[in-house]
Short mmCIF file of C-alpha atoms in Angstrom, two decimals:
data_model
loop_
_atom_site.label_atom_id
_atom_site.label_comp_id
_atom_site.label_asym_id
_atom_site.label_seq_id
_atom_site.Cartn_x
_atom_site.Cartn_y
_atom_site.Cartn_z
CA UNK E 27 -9.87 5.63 1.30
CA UNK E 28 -8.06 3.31 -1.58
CA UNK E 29 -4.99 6.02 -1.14
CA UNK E 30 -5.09 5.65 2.82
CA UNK E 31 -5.16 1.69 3.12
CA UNK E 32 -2.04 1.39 0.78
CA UNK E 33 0.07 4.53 2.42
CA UNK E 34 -0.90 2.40 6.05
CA UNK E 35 0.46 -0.85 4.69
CA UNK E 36 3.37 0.63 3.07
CA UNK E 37 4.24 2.20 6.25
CA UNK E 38 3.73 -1.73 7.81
CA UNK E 39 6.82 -3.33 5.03
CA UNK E 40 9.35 -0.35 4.70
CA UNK E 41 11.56 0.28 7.15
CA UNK E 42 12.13 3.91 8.39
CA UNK E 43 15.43 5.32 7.06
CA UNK E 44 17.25 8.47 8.41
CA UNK E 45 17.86 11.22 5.53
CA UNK E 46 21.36 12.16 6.40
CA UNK E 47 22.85 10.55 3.71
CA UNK E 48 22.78 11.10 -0.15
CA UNK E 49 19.51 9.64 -1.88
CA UNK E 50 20.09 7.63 -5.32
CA UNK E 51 17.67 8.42 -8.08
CA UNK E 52 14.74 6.54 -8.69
CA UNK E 53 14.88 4.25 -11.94
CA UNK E 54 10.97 3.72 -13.16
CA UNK E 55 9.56 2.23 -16.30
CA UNK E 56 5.89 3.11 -16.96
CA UNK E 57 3.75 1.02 -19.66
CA UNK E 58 0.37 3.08 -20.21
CA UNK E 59 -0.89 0.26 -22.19
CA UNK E 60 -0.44 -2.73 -18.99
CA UNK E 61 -1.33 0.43 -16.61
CA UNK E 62 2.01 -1.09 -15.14
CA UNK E 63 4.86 0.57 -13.15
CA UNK E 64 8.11 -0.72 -12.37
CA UNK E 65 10.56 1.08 -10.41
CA UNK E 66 14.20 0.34 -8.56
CA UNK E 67 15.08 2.69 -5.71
CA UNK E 68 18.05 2.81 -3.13
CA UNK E 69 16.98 4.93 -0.81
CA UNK E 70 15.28 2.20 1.71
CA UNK E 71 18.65 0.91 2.38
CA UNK E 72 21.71 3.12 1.98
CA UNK E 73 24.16 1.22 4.05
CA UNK E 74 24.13 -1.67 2.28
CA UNK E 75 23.77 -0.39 -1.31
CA UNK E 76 21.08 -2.57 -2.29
CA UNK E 77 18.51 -1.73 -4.76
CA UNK E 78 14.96 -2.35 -3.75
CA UNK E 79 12.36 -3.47 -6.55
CA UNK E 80 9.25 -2.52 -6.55
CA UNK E 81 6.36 -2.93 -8.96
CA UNK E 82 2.62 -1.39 -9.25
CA UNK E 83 -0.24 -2.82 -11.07
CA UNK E 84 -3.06 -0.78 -11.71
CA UNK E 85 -4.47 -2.30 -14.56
CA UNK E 86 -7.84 -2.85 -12.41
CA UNK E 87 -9.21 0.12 -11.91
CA UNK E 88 -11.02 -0.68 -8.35
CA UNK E 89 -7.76 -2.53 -7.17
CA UNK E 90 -4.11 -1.68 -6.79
CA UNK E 91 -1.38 -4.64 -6.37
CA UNK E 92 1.65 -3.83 -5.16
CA UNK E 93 4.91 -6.06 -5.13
CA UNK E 94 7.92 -5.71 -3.10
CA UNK E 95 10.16 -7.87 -5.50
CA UNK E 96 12.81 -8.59 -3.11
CA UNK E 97 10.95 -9.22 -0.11
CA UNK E 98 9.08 -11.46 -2.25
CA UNK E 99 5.99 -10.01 -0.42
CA UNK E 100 2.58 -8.59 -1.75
CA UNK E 101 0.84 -6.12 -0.83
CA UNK E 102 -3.01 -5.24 -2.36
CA UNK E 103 -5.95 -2.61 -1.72
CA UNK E 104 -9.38 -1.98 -3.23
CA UNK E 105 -12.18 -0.28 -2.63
CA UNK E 106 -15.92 -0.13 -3.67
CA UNK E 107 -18.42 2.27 -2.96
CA UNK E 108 -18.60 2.51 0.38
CA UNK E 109 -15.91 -0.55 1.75
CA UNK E 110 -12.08 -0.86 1.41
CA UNK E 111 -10.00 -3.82 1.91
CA UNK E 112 -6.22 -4.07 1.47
CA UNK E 113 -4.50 -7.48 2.34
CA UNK E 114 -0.62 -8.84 2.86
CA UNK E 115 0.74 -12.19 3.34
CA UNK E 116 -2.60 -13.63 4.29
CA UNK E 117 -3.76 -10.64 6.67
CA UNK E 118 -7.16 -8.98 5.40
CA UNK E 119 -7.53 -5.69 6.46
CA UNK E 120 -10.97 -3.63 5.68
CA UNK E 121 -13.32 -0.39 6.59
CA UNK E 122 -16.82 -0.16 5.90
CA UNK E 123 -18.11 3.56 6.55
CA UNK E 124 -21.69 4.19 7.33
CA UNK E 125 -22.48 8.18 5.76
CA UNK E 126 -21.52 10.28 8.48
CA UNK E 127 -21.92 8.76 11.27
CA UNK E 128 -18.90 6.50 11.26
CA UNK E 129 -17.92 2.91 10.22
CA UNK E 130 -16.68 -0.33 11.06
CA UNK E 131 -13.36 -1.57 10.40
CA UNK E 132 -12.11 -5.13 10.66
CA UNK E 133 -8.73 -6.69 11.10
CA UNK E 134 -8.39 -9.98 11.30
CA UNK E 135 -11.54 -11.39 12.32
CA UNK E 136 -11.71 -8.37 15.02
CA UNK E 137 -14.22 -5.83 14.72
CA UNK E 138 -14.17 -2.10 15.67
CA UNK E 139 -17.25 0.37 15.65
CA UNK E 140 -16.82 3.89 15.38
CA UNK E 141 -19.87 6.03 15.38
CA UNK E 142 -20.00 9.50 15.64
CA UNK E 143 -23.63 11.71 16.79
CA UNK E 144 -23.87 15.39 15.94
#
């Protein structure tokens, strides 16, 4: 659920980019120790050569921070049993699921019920 809420608000901040051009290698420094990863990428942008920096914390092992360094924007997801929350520039985002039956989710301040009988 953790892997789900950051793929949905990765796919919110990065903008969709056509692969017809060449991609430029990825440049990533990983520190076991900080459970820290740092990494510079092209491939967002192409057309205007710019290298995007991006950084990963996952020191805490119930919550992942990510930081789009030249955005200046943050972006952060954890979950907890049976609850997930991610948030980004003030928005809280989170999903409560009830067994098998369904869950709740919430985005800001609005509530949505899914149940499902068998």
């Amino acid at each position: 659920m953790l892997f789900l809420l950051i793929h949905l608000l990765l796919l919110i901040h990065i903008p969709i980019v056509e692969l017809t051009s060449t991609l430029a290698p990825n440049h990533v420094a990983i520190n076991p120790k900080r459970k820290h990863i740092d990494a510079d990428t092209s491939w967002l942008e192409p057309e205007k050569n710019e290298v995007q920096k991006v950084s990963i914390d996952a020191s805490n092992p119930d919550k992942v921070i990510l930081d789009l360094i030249n955005s200046g924007k943050q972006l952060s997801a954890s979950a907890q049993g049976n609850m997930a929350v991610a948030e980004s520039d003030g928005q809280r985002a989170q999903v409560q699921r009830f067994g098998d039956k369904g869950g709740i989710a919430q985005v800001e301040g609005h509530k949505y019920v899914s149940l499902s009988y068998q």
